[in-house]
mmCIF file of C-alpha atoms in Angstrom:
data_model
loop_
_atom_site.group_PDB
_atom_site.id
_atom_site.type_symbol
_atom_site.label_atom_id
_atom_site.label_comp_id
_atom_site.label_asym_id
_atom_site.label_seq_id
_atom_site.Cartn_x
_atom_site.Cartn_y
_atom_site.Cartn_z
ATOM 1 C CA MET A 753 -27.096 -7.387 -5.926
ATOM 2 C CA PRO A 754 -25.285 -9.806 -3.541
ATOM 3 C CA GLN A 755 -23.755 -8.175 -0.470
ATOM 4 C CA ILE A 756 -20.053 -7.854 0.266
ATOM 5 C CA SER A 757 -18.845 -9.799 3.323
ATOM 6 C CA VAL A 758 -18.672 -8.101 6.701
ATOM 7 C CA ARG A 759 -15.002 -9.072 6.771
ATOM 8 C CA GLY A 760 -14.467 -7.326 3.445
ATOM 9 C CA MET A 761 -16.245 -4.184 4.619
ATOM 10 C CA ARG A 762 -14.144 -4.099 7.793
ATOM 11 C CA MET A 763 -10.894 -4.522 5.869
ATOM 12 C CA PRO A 764 -9.062 -1.168 6.111
ATOM 13 C CA GLN A 765 -7.534 0.653 3.178
ATOM 14 C CA SER A 766 -3.770 0.909 3.257
ATOM 15 C CA PRO A 767 -2.728 4.353 4.541
ATOM 16 C CA ILE A 768 0.431 3.869 2.490
ATOM 17 C CA ARG A 769 -1.380 3.300 -0.818
ATOM 18 C CA LYS A 770 -4.808 4.949 -0.431
ATOM 19 C CA LEU A 771 -3.607 8.244 -1.916
ATOM 20 C CA ALA A 772 -2.051 6.484 -4.913
ATOM 21 C CA PRO A 773 -4.795 7.603 -7.374
ATOM 22 C CA LEU A 774 -4.049 11.240 -6.503
ATOM 23 C CA ALA A 775 -0.333 10.630 -7.087
ATOM 24 C CA PHE A 776 -1.028 9.027 -10.476
ATOM 25 C CA ALA A 777 -3.205 11.995 -11.435
ATOM 26 C CA ALA A 778 -0.489 14.456 -10.380
ATOM 27 C CA LYS A 779 2.049 12.633 -12.522
ATOM 28 C CA ASP A 780 -0.380 12.681 -15.454
ATOM 29 C CA ARG A 781 -0.421 16.481 -15.073
ATOM 30 C CA GLY A 782 3.369 16.460 -15.361
ATOM 31 C CA VAL A 783 4.091 17.015 -11.655
ATOM 32 C CA LYS A 784 7.109 15.270 -10.161
ATOM 33 C CA VAL A 785 6.139 13.397 -6.991
ATOM 34 C CA TYR A 786 8.719 12.670 -4.282
ATOM 35 C CA HIS A 787 7.607 9.363 -2.788
ATOM 36 C CA LEU A 788 8.169 9.497 0.956
ATOM 37 C CA ASN A 789 5.106 7.334 1.575
ATOM 38 C CA ILE A 790 6.287 3.772 1.030
ATOM 39 C CA GLY A 791 9.179 1.644 2.257
ATOM 40 C CA GLN A 792 10.433 0.701 -1.198
ATOM 41 C CA PRO A 793 14.236 0.990 -1.062
ATOM 42 C CA ASP A 794 15.873 2.598 -4.092
ATOM 43 C CA LEU A 795 19.227 0.935 -3.410
ATOM 44 C CA PRO A 796 20.290 -1.847 -5.779
ATOM 45 C CA THR A 797 19.390 -5.476 -5.200
ATOM 46 C CA PRO A 798 22.512 -7.645 -4.592
ATOM 47 C CA GLN A 799 24.257 -8.529 -7.836
ATOM 48 C CA SER A 800 24.428 -12.164 -6.709
ATOM 49 C CA ALA A 801 20.617 -12.306 -6.671
ATOM 50 C CA LEU A 802 20.262 -10.707 -10.093
ATOM 51 C CA ASP A 803 22.905 -13.055 -11.536
ATOM 52 C CA ALA A 804 21.162 -16.082 -10.022
ATOM 53 C CA ILE A 805 17.905 -15.116 -11.745
ATOM 54 C CA ARG A 806 19.620 -14.418 -15.081
ATOM 55 C CA ASN A 807 21.470 -17.751 -14.956
ATOM 56 C CA ILE A 808 18.522 -20.018 -14.158
ATOM 57 C CA ASP A 809 19.064 -23.111 -16.302
ATOM 58 C CA ARG A 810 16.077 -25.177 -15.173
ATOM 59 C CA LYS A 811 13.886 -26.730 -17.822
ATOM 60 C CA ILE A 812 10.884 -26.702 -15.451
ATOM 61 C CA LEU A 813 9.883 -24.045 -12.922
ATOM 62 C CA GLU A 814 8.434 -26.529 -10.481
ATOM 63 C CA TYR A 815 6.612 -26.378 -7.170
ATOM 64 C CA SER A 816 9.029 -25.996 -4.295
ATOM 65 C CA PRO A 817 8.463 -27.758 -0.945
ATOM 66 C CA SER A 818 5.681 -26.100 1.053
ATOM 67 C CA GLN A 819 8.124 -25.127 3.818
ATOM 68 C CA GLY A 820 10.688 -23.833 1.324
ATOM 69 C CA TYR A 821 13.893 -25.292 -0.069
ATOM 70 C CA LEU A 822 16.092 -27.043 2.477
ATOM 71 C CA SER A 823 19.254 -25.574 0.933
ATOM 72 C CA TYR A 824 17.947 -22.056 1.583
ATOM 73 C CA ARG A 825 16.813 -22.848 5.111
ATOM 74 C CA LYS A 826 20.226 -24.349 5.902
ATOM 75 C CA LYS A 827 21.982 -21.180 4.730
ATOM 76 C CA LEU A 828 19.582 -19.065 6.774
ATOM 77 C CA VAL A 829 20.734 -20.879 9.911
ATOM 78 C CA GLY A 830 24.176 -19.358 9.330
ATOM 79 C CA TYR A 831 22.689 -15.917 8.698
ATOM 80 C CA TYR A 832 20.773 -15.919 11.999
ATOM 81 C CA GLU A 833 23.809 -17.274 13.851
ATOM 82 C CA LYS A 834 25.513 -13.926 13.145
ATOM 83 C CA TYR A 835 22.820 -12.342 15.338
ATOM 84 C CA ASN A 836 23.139 -14.983 18.072
ATOM 85 C CA ILE A 837 19.845 -16.541 17.021
ATOM 86 C CA ARG A 838 20.488 -20.270 17.072
ATOM 87 C CA LEU A 839 18.184 -22.327 14.923
ATOM 88 C CA LYS A 840 17.803 -25.589 13.072
ATOM 89 C CA PRO A 841 16.591 -25.636 9.449
ATOM 90 C CA ASP A 842 13.293 -27.158 10.591
ATOM 91 C CA ASP A 843 12.642 -24.124 12.826
ATOM 92 C CA ILE A 844 12.325 -22.027 9.640
ATOM 93 C CA ILE A 845 9.357 -22.024 7.255
ATOM 94 C CA ILE A 846 9.701 -19.953 4.079
ATOM 95 C CA THR A 847 6.664 -17.819 3.285
ATOM 96 C CA SER A 848 5.415 -15.609 0.486
ATOM 97 C CA GLY A 849 6.743 -12.441 2.058
ATOM 98 C CA GLY A 850 6.645 -11.394 5.684
ATOM 99 C CA SER A 851 2.946 -10.634 5.193
ATOM 100 C CA GLU A 852 2.058 -14.287 4.708
ATOM 101 C CA ALA A 853 4.154 -15.151 7.768
ATOM 102 C CA VAL A 854 2.055 -12.787 9.905
ATOM 103 C CA LEU A 855 -1.205 -14.101 8.466
ATOM 104 C CA PHE A 856 -0.224 -17.760 8.949
ATOM 105 C CA ALA A 857 0.942 -17.024 12.503
ATOM 106 C CA PHE A 858 -2.468 -15.525 13.304
ATOM 107 C CA LEU A 859 -4.379 -18.348 11.604
ATOM 108 C CA SER A 860 -2.332 -21.005 13.409
ATOM 109 C CA CYS A 861 -2.243 -19.531 16.914
ATOM 110 C CA LEU A 862 -5.497 -17.595 17.305
ATOM 111 C CA ASN A 863 -9.193 -18.438 17.325
ATOM 112 C CA PRO A 864 -11.861 -16.021 16.080
ATOM 113 C CA GLY A 865 -12.423 -13.442 18.806
ATOM 114 C CA ASP A 866 -8.974 -13.870 20.356
ATOM 115 C CA GLU A 867 -7.191 -10.610 21.129
ATOM 116 C CA ILE A 868 -3.683 -9.409 20.293
ATOM 117 C CA ILE A 869 -2.072 -6.485 22.113
ATOM 118 C CA VAL A 870 -0.146 -4.255 19.718
ATOM 119 C CA PRO A 871 1.724 -1.022 20.525
ATOM 120 C CA GLU A 872 0.469 1.759 18.242
ATOM 121 C CA PRO A 873 1.211 3.361 15.873
ATOM 122 C CA ALA A 874 1.692 0.029 14.112
ATOM 123 C CA TYR A 875 2.095 -1.328 10.594
ATOM 124 C CA ALA A 876 -1.419 -0.934 9.223
ATOM 125 C CA ASN A 877 -1.617 -4.354 7.569
ATOM 126 C CA TYR A 878 -1.496 -6.067 10.968
ATOM 127 C CA MET A 879 -5.130 -4.984 11.324
ATOM 128 C CA ALA A 880 -5.940 -6.438 7.899
ATOM 129 C CA PHE A 881 -4.356 -9.788 8.796
ATOM 130 C CA ALA A 882 -6.215 -9.851 12.129
ATOM 131 C CA ILE A 883 -9.536 -9.239 10.341
ATOM 132 C CA SER A 884 -8.691 -12.063 7.910
ATOM 133 C CA ALA A 885 -8.105 -14.404 10.867
ATOM 134 C CA GLY A 886 -11.119 -13.191 12.858
ATOM 135 C CA ALA A 887 -8.841 -11.900 15.611
ATOM 136 C CA VAL A 888 -9.108 -8.573 17.424
ATOM 137 C CA ILE A 889 -6.312 -6.010 17.742
ATOM 138 C CA ARG A 890 -6.181 -4.183 21.081
ATOM 139 C CA THR A 891 -3.742 -1.287 20.899
ATOM 140 C CA ILE A 892 -1.615 0.288 23.581
ATOM 141 C CA THR A 893 -0.720 3.826 22.574
ATOM 142 C CA THR A 894 2.807 5.186 22.426
ATOM 143 C CA THR A 895 3.317 8.897 21.852
ATOM 144 C CA ILE A 896 5.583 11.134 19.828
ATOM 145 C CA GLU A 897 6.232 13.213 22.974
ATOM 146 C CA GLU A 898 7.825 10.175 24.630
ATOM 147 C CA GLY A 899 9.659 9.091 21.487
ATOM 148 C CA PHE A 900 7.255 6.132 21.086
ATOM 149 C CA SER A 901 8.734 4.238 24.047
ATOM 150 C CA LEU A 902 6.572 1.539 25.640
ATOM 151 C CA PRO A 903 4.202 2.403 28.488
ATOM 152 C CA LYS A 904 4.572 0.770 31.886
ATOM 153 C CA VAL A 905 3.581 -2.862 32.455
ATOM 154 C CA GLU A 906 0.383 -1.767 34.182
ATOM 155 C CA LYS A 907 -0.928 -0.306 30.922
ATOM 156 C CA PHE A 908 -0.484 -3.679 29.234
ATOM 157 C CA GLU A 909 -2.139 -5.523 32.084
ATOM 158 C CA GLU A 910 -5.185 -3.259 31.868
ATOM 159 C CA LEU A 911 -5.836 -4.779 28.434
ATOM 160 C CA ILE A 912 -5.264 -8.428 29.347
ATOM 161 C CA ASN A 913 -8.395 -10.545 29.782
ATOM 162 C CA GLU A 914 -9.543 -14.115 29.165
ATOM 163 C CA ARG A 915 -9.514 -13.528 25.374
ATOM 164 C CA THR A 916 -5.937 -12.206 25.211
ATOM 165 C CA ARG A 917 -3.711 -14.653 23.371
ATOM 166 C CA ALA A 918 -0.725 -12.690 22.078
ATOM 167 C CA ILE A 919 1.447 -9.593 21.998
ATOM 168 C CA LEU A 920 2.713 -8.366 18.622
ATOM 169 C CA ILE A 921 5.745 -6.093 18.261
ATOM 170 C CA CYS A 922 7.780 -4.764 15.344
ATOM 171 C CA ASN A 923 11.418 -4.238 16.320
ATOM 172 C CA PRO A 924 12.949 -2.023 14.945
ATOM 173 C CA ASN A 925 9.572 -0.451 14.448
ATOM 174 C CA ASN A 926 7.594 0.401 11.366
ATOM 175 C CA PRO A 927 6.273 3.154 11.286
ATOM 176 C CA THR A 928 8.194 4.982 14.043
ATOM 177 C CA GLY A 929 11.769 3.707 13.697
ATOM 178 C CA TYR A 930 11.748 2.997 17.445
ATOM 179 C CA LEU A 931 14.142 0.343 18.796
ATOM 180 C CA TYR A 932 13.004 -1.524 21.897
ATOM 181 C CA THR A 933 15.435 -1.457 24.811
ATOM 182 C CA ARG A 934 16.561 -4.484 26.775
ATOM 183 C CA ARG A 935 14.356 -3.329 29.657
ATOM 184 C CA GLU A 936 11.318 -3.132 27.385
ATOM 185 C CA MET A 937 12.008 -6.541 25.842
ATOM 186 C CA ASN A 938 12.365 -8.056 29.316
ATOM 187 C CA GLN A 939 9.077 -6.387 30.292
ATOM 188 C CA ILE A 940 7.385 -8.036 27.305
ATOM 189 C CA ARG A 941 9.034 -11.384 28.115
ATOM 190 C CA ASP A 942 7.713 -11.259 31.677
ATOM 191 C CA LEU A 943 4.166 -10.526 30.474
ATOM 192 C CA VAL A 944 4.315 -13.351 27.927
ATOM 193 C CA LYS A 945 5.536 -15.734 30.615
ATOM 194 C CA LYS A 946 3.084 -14.610 33.297
ATOM 195 C CA TYR A 947 -0.007 -14.918 31.091
ATOM 196 C CA ASP A 948 1.273 -17.689 28.757
ATOM 197 C CA LEU A 949 0.832 -15.604 25.615
ATOM 198 C CA TYR A 950 2.287 -15.868 22.156
ATOM 199 C CA LEU A 951 4.856 -13.231 21.203
ATOM 200 C CA PHE A 952 4.752 -12.391 17.496
ATOM 201 C CA SER A 953 7.898 -10.410 16.698
ATOM 202 C CA ASP A 954 8.344 -8.741 13.308
ATOM 203 C CA GLU A 955 12.097 -8.178 12.939
ATOM 204 C CA VAL A 956 12.523 -7.456 9.238
ATOM 205 C CA TYR A 957 14.564 -4.275 9.901
ATOM 206 C CA ARG A 958 17.300 -5.788 12.119
ATOM 207 C CA GLU A 959 20.010 -4.676 9.674
ATOM 208 C CA PHE A 960 19.112 -1.040 10.259
ATOM 209 C CA ILE A 961 19.966 -0.095 13.850
ATOM 210 C CA TYR A 962 21.665 3.268 14.421
ATOM 211 C CA THR A 963 22.611 3.154 18.080
ATOM 212 C CA GLY A 964 25.212 1.474 20.221
ATOM 213 C CA SER A 965 22.452 -0.368 22.049
ATOM 214 C CA PRO A 966 22.337 -4.083 21.258
ATOM 215 C CA TYR A 967 19.676 -5.616 19.037
ATOM 216 C CA ILE A 968 17.452 -7.727 21.272
ATOM 217 C CA SER A 969 15.527 -10.324 19.307
ATOM 218 C CA ALA A 970 12.507 -12.082 20.743
ATOM 219 C CA CYS A 971 14.557 -15.228 20.135
ATOM 220 C CA HIS A 972 17.097 -13.978 22.698
ATOM 221 C CA LEU A 973 14.519 -13.945 25.507
ATOM 222 C CA GLU A 974 14.957 -16.881 27.876
ATOM 223 C CA GLY A 975 12.098 -18.954 29.193
ATOM 224 C CA ILE A 976 9.574 -18.243 26.418
ATOM 225 C CA GLU A 977 11.144 -20.143 23.536
ATOM 226 C CA ASN A 978 7.901 -21.987 22.693
ATOM 227 C CA ASN A 979 5.862 -18.767 22.855
ATOM 228 C CA VAL A 980 7.881 -16.851 20.248
ATOM 229 C CA VAL A 981 6.983 -16.644 16.567
ATOM 230 C CA LEU A 982 9.497 -14.522 14.645
ATOM 231 C CA ILE A 983 8.503 -12.848 11.369
ATOM 232 C CA ASP A 984 11.152 -12.039 8.770
ATOM 233 C CA SER A 985 11.561 -10.962 5.150
ATOM 234 C CA VAL A 986 14.292 -10.246 2.601
ATOM 235 C CA SER A 987 12.345 -7.292 1.172
ATOM 236 C CA LYS A 988 14.146 -4.509 2.998
ATOM 237 C CA ARG A 989 17.632 -5.829 3.702
ATOM 238 C CA TYR A 990 18.258 -6.774 0.082
ATOM 239 C CA SER A 991 15.894 -4.369 -1.743
ATOM 240 C CA GLU A 992 13.909 -7.416 -2.853
ATOM 241 C CA CYS A 993 10.326 -6.399 -2.087
ATOM 242 C CA GLY A 994 9.061 -7.881 -5.337
ATOM 243 C CA ILE A 995 10.343 -11.439 -4.935
ATOM 244 C CA ARG A 996 7.973 -12.024 -1.971
ATOM 245 C CA ILE A 997 10.171 -14.146 0.251
ATOM 246 C CA GLY A 998 9.720 -14.117 4.009
ATOM 247 C CA ALA A 999 10.061 -16.541 6.882
ATOM 248 C CA LEU A 1000 8.154 -17.701 9.934
ATOM 249 C CA ILE A 1001 10.471 -18.968 12.643
ATOM 250 C CA THR A 1002 9.527 -20.766 15.835
ATOM 251 C CA LYS A 1003 10.861 -23.485 18.089
ATOM 252 C CA ASN A 1004 7.300 -24.552 18.920
ATOM 253 C CA PRO A 1005 6.719 -27.838 17.037
ATOM 254 C CA GLU A 1006 2.912 -27.635 17.263
ATOM 255 C CA VAL A 1007 2.863 -24.151 15.774
ATOM 256 C CA ARG A 1008 5.211 -25.246 12.977
ATOM 257 C CA ALA A 1009 3.075 -28.277 12.159
ATOM 258 C CA THR A 1010 -0.041 -26.105 12.021
ATOM 259 C CA VAL A 1011 1.596 -23.388 9.928
ATOM 260 C CA LEU A 1012 2.774 -26.069 7.504
ATOM 261 C CA LYS A 1013 -0.837 -27.083 6.852
ATOM 262 C CA PHE A 1014 -1.622 -23.556 5.714
ATOM 263 C CA CYS A 1015 1.574 -23.610 3.645
ATOM 264 C CA GLN A 1016 0.464 -26.842 1.970
ATOM 265 C CA ALA A 1017 -2.923 -25.287 1.167
ATOM 266 C CA ARG A 1018 -1.195 -22.490 -0.787
ATOM 267 C CA LEU A 1019 1.186 -25.133 -2.229
ATOM 268 C CA SER A 1020 4.606 -23.436 -2.231
ATOM 269 C CA PRO A 1021 6.475 -20.160 -1.749
ATOM 270 C CA PRO A 1022 7.838 -18.470 -4.904
ATOM 271 C CA LEU A 1023 10.460 -20.586 -6.645
ATOM 272 C CA ILE A 1024 12.389 -17.789 -8.364
ATOM 273 C CA GLY A 1025 12.202 -15.661 -5.234
ATOM 274 C CA GLN A 1026 13.888 -18.386 -3.207
ATOM 275 C CA ILE A 1027 16.636 -18.716 -5.797
ATOM 276 C CA ALA A 1028 17.324 -14.975 -5.526
ATOM 277 C CA ALA A 1029 17.080 -14.895 -1.728
ATOM 278 C CA GLU A 1030 19.427 -17.853 -1.298
ATOM 279 C CA ALA A 1031 21.969 -16.279 -3.644
ATOM 280 C CA SER A 1032 21.763 -13.006 -1.694
ATOM 281 C CA LEU A 1033 23.212 -14.741 1.347
ATOM 282 C CA ASP A 1034 26.474 -15.069 -0.609
ATOM 283 C CA GLU A 1035 26.740 -11.315 -1.240
ATOM 284 C CA PRO A 1036 29.937 -9.861 0.296
ATOM 285 C CA GLU A 1037 29.593 -8.016 3.622
ATOM 286 C CA GLU A 1038 30.556 -4.841 1.788
ATOM 287 C CA TYR A 1039 27.047 -4.719 0.309
ATOM 288 C CA SER A 1040 25.383 -4.567 3.737
ATOM 289 C CA ARG A 1041 27.911 -2.005 5.021
ATOM 290 C CA GLU A 1042 27.339 0.319 2.075
ATOM 291 C CA VAL A 1043 23.552 0.060 2.415
ATOM 292 C CA TYR A 1044 23.764 0.711 6.166
ATOM 293 C CA ASP A 1045 26.062 3.712 5.766
ATOM 294 C CA GLU A 1046 23.738 5.200 3.159
ATOM 295 C CA TYR A 1047 20.732 4.945 5.481
ATOM 296 C CA VAL A 1048 22.708 6.531 8.328
ATOM 297 C CA GLU A 1049 23.380 9.558 6.130
ATOM 298 C CA ARG A 1050 19.806 9.715 4.853
ATOM 299 C CA ARG A 1051 18.450 9.556 8.401
ATOM 300 C CA LYS A 1052 20.569 12.534 9.438
ATOM 301 C CA CYS A 1053 19.560 14.441 6.300
ATOM 302 C CA LEU A 1054 15.851 13.807 6.896
ATOM 303 C CA ILE A 1055 15.624 14.332 10.658
ATOM 304 C CA ASP A 1056 17.804 17.456 10.657
ATOM 305 C CA GLY A 1057 15.816 18.829 7.726
ATOM 306 C CA LEU A 1058 12.411 18.081 9.255
ATOM 307 C CA ASN A 1059 13.247 19.675 12.587
ATOM 308 C CA ARG A 1060 14.464 22.831 10.841
ATOM 309 C CA ILE A 1061 11.026 23.395 9.281
ATOM 310 C CA PRO A 1062 8.971 25.720 11.510
ATOM 311 C CA GLY A 1063 6.301 23.812 13.420
ATOM 312 C CA VAL A 1064 7.553 20.344 12.422
ATOM 313 C CA TYR A 1065 8.870 17.825 14.959
ATOM 314 C CA SER A 1066 10.334 14.360 14.549
ATOM 315 C CA PRO A 1067 12.055 12.270 17.218
ATOM 316 C CA ILE A 1068 15.287 10.588 16.147
ATOM 317 C CA PRO A 1069 14.496 7.053 14.925
ATOM 318 C CA MET A 1070 16.991 4.442 16.128
ATOM 319 C CA GLY A 1071 16.150 1.778 13.563
ATOM 320 C CA ALA A 1072 14.434 0.866 10.272
ATOM 321 C CA PHE A 1073 14.136 3.674 7.698
ATOM 322 C CA TYR A 1074 11.008 5.494 8.807
ATOM 323 C CA THR A 1075 10.028 8.283 11.107
ATOM 324 C CA VAL A 1076 6.711 9.655 12.316
ATOM 325 C CA ALA A 1077 6.696 13.453 12.237
ATOM 326 C CA ARG A 1078 4.218 15.971 13.600
ATOM 327 C CA LEU A 1079 3.159 18.711 11.191
ATOM 328 C CA PRO A 1080 1.511 22.082 11.947
ATOM 329 C CA VAL A 1081 -1.681 21.146 10.067
ATOM 330 C CA ASP A 1082 -5.345 20.674 10.961
ATOM 331 C CA ASP A 1083 -5.490 17.194 9.446
ATOM 332 C CA ALA A 1084 -2.506 15.349 7.998
ATOM 333 C CA GLU A 1085 -4.603 13.198 5.683
ATOM 334 C CA LYS A 1086 -6.236 16.282 4.164
ATOM 335 C CA PHE A 1087 -2.812 17.898 3.874
ATOM 336 C CA CYS A 1088 -1.285 14.861 2.130
ATOM 337 C CA ALA A 1089 -4.192 14.756 -0.327
ATOM 338 C CA TRP A 1090 -3.961 18.534 -0.895
ATOM 339 C CA CYS A 1091 -0.229 18.235 -1.697
ATOM 340 C CA LEU A 1092 -1.059 15.806 -4.499
ATOM 341 C CA GLU A 1093 -4.278 17.341 -5.763
ATOM 342 C CA TYR A 1094 -3.836 21.101 -5.496
ATOM 343 C CA PHE A 1095 -0.214 21.972 -4.717
ATOM 344 C CA ASN A 1096 3.063 21.992 -6.545
ATOM 345 C CA TYR A 1097 6.200 24.059 -6.217
ATOM 346 C CA GLU A 1098 8.145 24.449 -9.461
ATOM 347 C CA ASN A 1099 6.107 21.493 -10.726
ATOM 348 C CA GLU A 1100 7.086 19.228 -7.813
ATOM 349 C CA THR A 1101 5.239 17.877 -4.777
ATOM 350 C CA VAL A 1102 5.576 15.289 -2.009
ATOM 351 C CA MET A 1103 3.662 12.144 -1.087
ATOM 352 C CA MET A 1104 3.572 10.970 2.525
ATOM 353 C CA ALA A 1105 1.533 8.426 4.503
ATOM 354 C CA PRO A 1106 -0.972 9.960 6.961
ATOM 355 C CA ALA A 1107 -0.090 8.504 10.356
ATOM 356 C CA ALA A 1108 -3.690 8.222 11.562
ATOM 357 C CA GLY A 1109 -3.899 5.054 9.452
ATOM 358 C CA PHE A 1110 -1.280 3.455 11.711
ATOM 359 C CA TYR A 1111 -3.430 4.015 14.818
ATOM 360 C CA THR A 1112 -6.752 2.442 15.804
ATOM 361 C CA THR A 1113 -7.463 4.920 18.616
ATOM 362 C CA PRO A 1114 -9.914 7.507 17.236
ATOM 363 C CA GLY A 1115 -8.292 10.910 16.845
ATOM 364 C CA ALA A 1116 -4.728 9.644 17.306
ATOM 365 C CA GLY A 1117 -2.079 10.766 14.845
ATOM 366 C CA THR A 1118 -4.294 13.235 13.004
ATOM 367 C CA ASP A 1119 -1.441 15.760 12.677
ATOM 368 C CA GLU A 1120 1.288 13.176 12.039
ATOM 369 C CA VAL A 1121 2.755 11.557 8.921
ATOM 370 C CA ARG A 1122 5.002 8.583 8.352
ATOM 371 C CA ILE A 1123 7.997 9.367 6.168
ATOM 372 C CA ALA A 1124 10.279 6.747 4.622
ATOM 373 C CA TYR A 1125 13.819 7.902 3.915
ATOM 374 C CA VAL A 1126 14.276 5.677 0.879
ATOM 375 C CA LEU A 1127 15.298 8.450 -1.521
ATOM 376 C CA ASN A 1128 18.853 9.595 -2.180
ATOM 377 C CA LYS A 1129 20.063 12.591 -0.168
ATOM 378 C CA ASP A 1130 19.678 15.085 -3.032
ATOM 379 C CA ASP A 1131 16.059 14.053 -3.549
ATOM 380 C CA LEU A 1132 15.429 14.021 0.212
ATOM 381 C CA THR A 1133 16.796 17.535 0.536
ATOM 382 C CA ARG A 1134 14.642 18.757 -2.327
ATOM 383 C CA ALA A 1135 11.565 16.939 -0.981
ATOM 384 C CA LEU A 1136 12.020 18.650 2.401
ATOM 385 C CA PHE A 1137 12.236 22.034 0.681
ATOM 386 C CA VAL A 1138 9.033 21.305 -1.263
ATOM 387 C CA LEU A 1139 7.364 20.123 1.967
ATOM 388 C CA GLN A 1140 8.255 23.402 3.659
ATOM 389 C CA LYS A 1141 6.767 25.348 0.746
ATOM 390 C CA ALA A 1142 3.610 23.210 0.947
ATOM 391 C CA LEU A 1143 3.237 23.888 4.665
ATOM 392 C CA GLU A 1144 3.645 27.597 4.054
ATOM 393 C CA ALA A 1145 0.888 27.540 1.419
ATOM 394 C CA TYR A 1146 -1.546 25.104 3.075
ATOM 395 C CA PRO A 1147 -4.808 26.844 4.036
ATOM 396 C CA GLY A 1148 -5.316 24.520 7.032
ATOM 397 C CA ARG A 1149 -1.968 25.275 8.637
ATOM 398 C CA LYS A 1150 -2.058 25.608 12.423
ATOM 399 C CA GLN A 1151 -0.934 28.924 13.799
ATOM 400 C CA GLU A 1152 2.086 28.523 16.087
#
């Protein structure tokens, strides 16, 4: 039998989806599963997007331009202007989701064997995209005890060598909900400048910041304009995960020209997705305010509830709609699987993402889970109650 590729064997399973077969089996047994494992918002997609899809009157669903429709890119310039990110339409390339933007950034800027420094825990698919591009992720660990703040510059510099080509951040952060401070962003800027690195900045959660501190985009950092590649997506801000529309943004003309070649090879980003995403930009501000206010309330419900459970600890996330929580268990992955396979309380259970899958350091995050607060407050409250019952019943619970 022919062998699978080394690349394929190295490709990690998604920690978010790997327990899905156990969840399906639980549902087949009639158990209700509270999905805290995946960042799929339950809030409605903008009506303007749904109407645009329903009212499509084209006779042909044609290829779109490889870089995306100009009309959409022009409207995006106005969207980013609201965040003091000043762009031209040509600075923006539309991609098939933020995932393709990350992959094309890696393929365009990195050679096989090049290294990227990434604070961990980190979005697990970054590792998958790096493997696809032949690049190497070098992680710098942040800890739950320190609220996942960045280590000192010296820790970064310990990792920098002749193969280092980039730093990758997610701000606000998935999976921790951490928001980088101005000091931390300046620290990253100085490293990028000193060593002439790329800065890949995933900023898909900019709408969800719960502090008075300002949002500092990589595009706000002076002196490294040609080093920055910004990753974006409509998935979270408009509850449009399924239309697969993202963006790669850079002022570096060589990077754009190279990315466009990869875009041409895959022909075009989704036509119907662009129609919906462009229409979403016309949605009244009230939509964004209502979504934001709902997440503020859910965050309080979740974090207060988690920290009331004996032995559980979660820092307060300042952005996105995730938190990483520590549980009093021997192994969070075993616990998450046990919740789906062997446990239910009044025919209900919970599904979470084991946090170890968001780390590359062996042994890191073994008693942590990532929780997405994408359920309504009633369901969140009930899920927390079921979680507490599961922890009380779990045979591998740590003694406090």
